[in-house]
Coordinates of C-alpha atoms in Angstrom, one line a residue:
M1 CA 109.3 126.6 133.5
T2 CA 111.1 124.0 131.4
K3 CA 108.5 121.3 132.1
N4 CA 105.7 123.6 131.3
F5 CA 107.4 124.7 128.1
L6 CA 107.9 121.0 127.1
K7 CA 104.3 120.2 127.8
F8 CA 103.2 123.1 125.7
L9 CA 105.6 122.1 122.9
N10 CA 104.3 118.5 123.0
F11 CA 100.7 119.8 122.8
I12 CA 101.6 121.9 119.7
L13 CA 103.3 119.0 118.1
Y14 CA 100.3 116.7 118.8
M15 CA 98.0 119.3 117.3
I16 CA 100.1 119.6 114.2
F17 CA 100.0 115.8 113.7
F18 CA 96.2 115.9 114.3
F19 CA 95.5 118.5 111.7
L20 CA 97.9 116.9 109.2
I21 CA 96.1 113.6 109.5
I22 CA 92.7 115.4 109.1
I23 CA 94.0 117.1 105.9
L24 CA 95.3 113.7 104.5
I25 CA 91.9 112.1 105.2
L26 CA 89.9 115.0 103.6
N27 CA 92.2 114.9 100.6
S28 CA 91.7 111.2 100.1
S29 CA 88.9 111.6 97.6
F30 CA 90.6 114.3 95.5
G31 CA 90.5 113.5 91.8
L32 CA 89.0 110.0 92.2
E33 CA 85.9 110.9 90.1
N34 CA 88.1 111.2 86.9
I35 CA 90.3 108.2 85.9
N36 CA 92.4 110.3 83.5
F37 CA 93.1 112.7 86.3
I38 CA 94.5 110.0 88.4
K39 CA 96.7 108.7 85.6
T40 CA 98.3 112.2 85.3
F41 CA 99.8 112.0 88.8
S42 CA 100.4 108.2 89.3
G43 CA 100.3 105.3 86.9
D44 CA 100.7 102.9 89.9
E45 CA 97.6 104.4 91.5
H46 CA 95.3 103.7 88.5
R47 CA 96.8 100.2 88.0
L48 CA 96.4 99.1 91.6
I49 CA 92.8 100.4 91.8
R50 CA 91.9 98.5 88.6
L51 CA 93.5 95.3 89.9
T52 CA 91.6 95.5 93.2
E53 CA 88.3 96.4 91.3
S54 CA 88.8 93.2 89.3
N55 CA 89.2 91.2 92.5
V56 CA 86.1 92.7 94.0
Y57 CA 84.0 92.2 90.9
F58 CA 85.1 88.7 90.1
K59 CA 85.5 87.6 93.7
N60 CA 89.0 86.2 93.3
F61 CA 92.6 86.7 94.3
S62 CA 93.9 87.0 90.8
T63 CA 97.0 89.3 90.4
D64 CA 96.5 89.5 86.6
N65 CA 100.2 88.5 86.4
F66 CA 101.2 91.7 88.2
Y67 CA 104.2 90.9 90.5
F68 CA 106.0 94.1 90.3
Y69 CA 105.1 94.7 94.0
G70 CA 103.8 92.2 96.5
Y71 CA 100.0 91.9 96.3
L72 CA 99.2 92.1 100.0
Y73 CA 98.1 95.8 99.8
N74 CA 95.5 94.8 97.2
Y75 CA 94.5 91.7 99.2
I76 CA 93.8 93.7 102.4
S77 CA 91.8 96.2 100.3
F78 CA 89.9 93.3 98.7
L79 CA 89.1 91.6 102.0
F80 CA 87.8 94.8 103.7
L81 CA 85.8 95.8 100.6
T82 CA 84.2 92.3 100.5
I83 CA 83.2 92.8 104.2
F84 CA 81.6 96.1 103.3
E85 CA 79.6 94.4 100.5
L86 CA 78.4 91.7 103.0
L87 CA 77.2 94.5 105.2
G88 CA 75.1 95.9 102.4
Q89 CA 77.4 98.2 100.4
N90 CA 76.8 97.3 96.7
I91 CA 80.1 98.3 95.2
Q92 CA 79.8 96.2 92.0
N93 CA 76.6 98.0 90.8
N94 CA 77.7 101.4 92.0
P95 CA 78.5 103.9 89.2
Y96 CA 81.1 105.3 91.5
G97 CA 82.6 101.8 92.4
F98 CA 86.0 102.7 91.1
S99 CA 86.1 105.9 93.2
Y100 CA 84.8 104.0 96.2
I101 CA 87.6 101.4 95.9
G102 CA 90.2 104.1 95.4
L103 CA 89.0 106.0 98.4
F104 CA 89.3 103.0 100.7
M105 CA 92.8 102.2 99.3
R106 CA 94.0 105.8 99.9
L107 CA 92.6 105.7 103.4
L108 CA 94.6 102.5 104.0
S109 CA 97.8 104.4 102.9
V110 CA 96.9 107.2 105.4
A111 CA 96.2 104.7 108.2
S112 CA 99.4 102.9 107.5
S113 CA 101.5 106.1 107.6
V114 CA 99.9 107.1 110.9
I115 CA 100.6 103.7 112.5
F116 CA 104.2 103.8 111.2
I117 CA 104.7 107.1 112.9
F118 CA 103.2 105.8 116.1
F119 CA 105.5 102.8 116.3
L120 CA 108.5 104.9 115.3
H121 CA 107.7 107.2 118.1
K122 CA 107.5 104.2 120.5
I123 CA 110.9 103.0 119.3
L124 CA 112.5 106.5 119.8
I125 CA 111.2 107.1 123.3
N126 CA 111.3 103.4 124.7
I127 CA 114.3 101.9 122.9
I128 CA 116.6 104.8 121.9
R129 CA 115.3 106.7 125.0
I130 CA 115.2 110.2 123.7
N131 CA 112.7 112.6 125.2
N132 CA 109.1 112.9 124.0
S133 CA 109.5 116.3 122.4
L134 CA 112.6 115.4 120.4
S135 CA 110.9 112.2 119.2
L136 CA 107.8 114.0 118.1
S137 CA 109.9 116.5 116.2
I138 CA 111.8 113.8 114.4
C139 CA 108.5 112.0 113.5
L140 CA 107.0 115.3 112.3
I141 CA 110.0 115.9 110.0
I142 CA 109.6 112.5 108.5
F143 CA 105.8 112.9 108.3
T144 CA 106.0 116.2 106.4
T145 CA 108.6 115.2 103.8
P146 CA 107.1 115.6 100.3
E147 CA 107.7 112.0 99.2
F148 CA 106.2 110.6 102.4
I149 CA 103.1 112.8 102.1
F150 CA 102.8 111.7 98.5
Y151 CA 102.7 108.0 99.3
S152 CA 100.5 108.6 102.3
M153 CA 97.8 110.2 100.2
H154 CA 98.0 107.9 97.1
V155 CA 97.2 104.4 96.4
H156 CA 100.7 102.8 96.8
P157 CA 102.1 100.0 99.0
D158 CA 105.0 102.0 100.4
T159 CA 103.4 103.2 103.7
L160 CA 101.9 99.8 104.4
Q161 CA 105.3 98.2 103.8
L162 CA 107.0 100.7 106.1
M163 CA 104.3 100.2 108.8
F164 CA 104.8 96.4 108.9
F165 CA 108.6 96.7 108.9
T166 CA 108.5 99.3 111.7
I167 CA 106.2 97.1 113.8
G168 CA 108.5 94.2 113.2
L169 CA 111.5 96.3 114.3
W170 CA 109.6 97.3 117.5
Y171 CA 109.0 93.6 118.5
L172 CA 112.5 92.6 117.5
L173 CA 114.0 95.2 119.9
Q174 CA 112.0 93.6 122.8
Y175 CA 114.6 90.9 123.0
S176 CA 112.4 87.9 123.7
I177 CA 111.7 84.7 121.7
K178 CA 108.0 85.3 121.5
N179 CA 108.4 88.9 120.3
R180 CA 111.2 87.8 117.9
S181 CA 108.7 85.4 116.2
L182 CA 106.2 88.2 116.0
A183 CA 108.9 90.5 114.5
Y184 CA 109.6 88.1 111.7
I185 CA 105.9 87.7 111.0
F186 CA 105.7 91.4 110.4
F187 CA 108.9 91.4 108.3
G188 CA 107.3 88.7 106.2
L189 CA 104.2 90.9 105.8
S190 CA 106.4 93.8 104.8
L191 CA 108.1 91.6 102.2
G192 CA 104.7 90.4 101.0
T193 CA 103.7 94.1 100.5
K194 CA 106.8 95.1 98.6
Y195 CA 109.8 93.0 97.7
N196 CA 112.6 95.6 98.4
T197 CA 112.1 94.8 102.1
A198 CA 114.6 92.0 101.2
L199 CA 117.3 94.7 101.0
L200 CA 116.8 95.5 104.7
L201 CA 116.6 92.0 106.1
P202 CA 120.3 91.3 105.8
I203 CA 121.0 94.4 107.8
I204 CA 118.6 93.2 110.5
S205 CA 120.2 89.8 110.4
I206 CA 123.8 91.0 110.8
S207 CA 122.8 93.3 113.6
E208 CA 121.0 90.4 115.4
L209 CA 123.9 88.1 114.8
F210 CA 126.2 90.5 116.7
F211 CA 123.7 90.9 119.5
L212 CA 123.1 87.2 119.9
S213 CA 126.9 86.4 119.7
F214 CA 128.4 89.1 121.8
V215 CA 125.6 90.3 124.1
Q216 CA 123.5 87.2 124.8
K217 CA 126.5 84.9 124.3
K218 CA 124.5 82.2 122.6
S219 CA 126.1 79.2 121.0
Y220 CA 126.5 79.0 117.3
S221 CA 124.1 76.0 117.1
K222 CA 121.5 78.0 118.9
I223 CA 122.0 81.0 116.7
S224 CA 121.7 78.8 113.6
L225 CA 118.4 77.4 114.8
L226 CA 117.1 80.9 115.5
F227 CA 118.0 82.1 112.0
L228 CA 116.5 79.0 110.4
Q229 CA 113.3 79.8 112.3
A230 CA 113.4 83.4 111.1
I231 CA 113.8 82.3 107.5
I232 CA 111.0 79.8 107.7
I233 CA 108.6 82.4 109.3
V234 CA 109.4 85.1 106.7
L235 CA 109.1 82.8 103.7
T236 CA 105.9 81.2 105.1
V237 CA 104.2 84.6 105.7
F238 CA 105.4 85.8 102.3
I239 CA 103.9 82.9 100.4
I240 CA 100.6 83.1 102.5
S241 CA 100.3 86.8 101.7
N242 CA 101.1 86.2 98.0
P243 CA 99.6 82.7 97.3
S244 CA 99.7 83.0 93.5
I245 CA 103.5 83.3 93.3
P246 CA 104.2 79.5 93.3
L247 CA 101.7 79.1 90.4
N248 CA 103.3 81.9 88.3
F249 CA 106.9 81.8 89.4
A250 CA 108.3 82.6 85.9
E251 CA 106.3 85.9 85.7
F252 CA 107.2 86.7 89.3
F253 CA 110.9 86.1 88.7
N254 CA 110.7 88.3 85.5
D255 CA 109.2 91.2 87.5
I256 CA 111.7 90.7 90.3
Q257 CA 114.5 91.2 87.8
K258 CA 112.9 94.4 86.6
Q259 CA 112.5 95.6 90.2
S260 CA 116.2 94.9 90.9
L261 CA 117.3 97.0 87.9
I262 CA 115.2 99.9 89.1
N263 CA 116.7 99.6 92.6
K264 CA 120.2 99.6 91.0
Y265 CA 119.7 102.3 88.3
G266 CA 116.6 104.2 89.2
H267 CA 113.6 104.8 86.9
G268 CA 114.9 105.5 83.4
H269 CA 118.6 105.6 84.4
T270 CA 121.1 104.0 82.1
V271 CA 124.2 104.7 84.2
L272 CA 124.6 103.8 87.8
N273 CA 124.4 107.0 89.9
K274 CA 126.2 106.3 93.1
N275 CA 125.3 109.7 94.5
E276 CA 121.5 109.3 94.1
W277 CA 121.0 108.6 97.8
F278 CA 122.4 112.1 98.5
E279 CA 120.4 113.7 95.7
V280 CA 117.2 112.4 97.3
G281 CA 118.1 114.2 100.5
E282 CA 119.2 117.3 98.6
N283 CA 115.9 117.5 96.8
L284 CA 113.9 117.1 100.0
F285 CA 115.9 119.2 102.4
G286 CA 118.5 121.1 100.5
E287 CA 122.3 120.5 100.2
K288 CA 123.3 122.2 103.4
R289 CA 120.7 120.5 105.6
T290 CA 121.5 117.1 104.1
T291 CA 125.2 117.5 104.7
I292 CA 124.7 118.6 108.3
A293 CA 122.3 115.6 108.9
I294 CA 125.0 113.2 107.6
F295 CA 127.8 114.7 109.7
S296 CA 125.5 114.8 112.8
S297 CA 124.6 111.1 112.3
L298 CA 128.3 110.1 112.0
I299 CA 129.1 112.0 115.2
F300 CA 126.2 110.4 117.0
L301 CA 127.2 106.9 115.8
S302 CA 130.8 107.5 116.8

């Protein structure tokens, strides 16, 4: 009875995911025919489409001095759109070229969100070892949060960044030298997509330091070499995915400073709000659910 119920529950959860993905795909073209309509909901979306449009038209990798995010999201879009042009799709002379580019970039966000959920599910059932139904439920809760849905259906690098980071985490948790190198390649891609990945890498490094020291009992010289290798891999991938940064380092550094202020104060904040992390949860789930989730997490970790 229990097994049959769990099978039925898993089927329902899979179907919910399926229909949600279909809805996101169908909604990808919404509003793209009107530039002013796009600006109403997201200034980032309009800017990122215009930048990619310029890359496609002029056949270059110019960032137009835009370094507020990493440029990998635009580069991937540009490369795939260039392939479509080589296959006969004339985007440059198409009166709906802007909409065509925007549609592809939105679909890239949708695909990234789906792949992120897939790898999160793999981590939950294979590494943390919770049952399939609970894992699907957790993934569904994340997948249906308003902010996640917003970034999944708009032109924005967040879901691609999250996808690369989660894939990297999956490989890192395999505990092998080969997979560790793959992990840091994906961490580098995540950093190249959006710089605030750098805020998560120290947490990863500290966790790995404890694992290498106390679980695998590796020597300090071996640990130092492994960390040096990780730094080299991340920085190399970051530069390869953002090749214009060394040529425009002053502009890049200026945008990094602006990004750090936003991470510290939030958009438009003048006073540091130390409780903003809780307010985000409160806005998404309500005060009671957020409080319960925090206490449940503390109990689980203890």
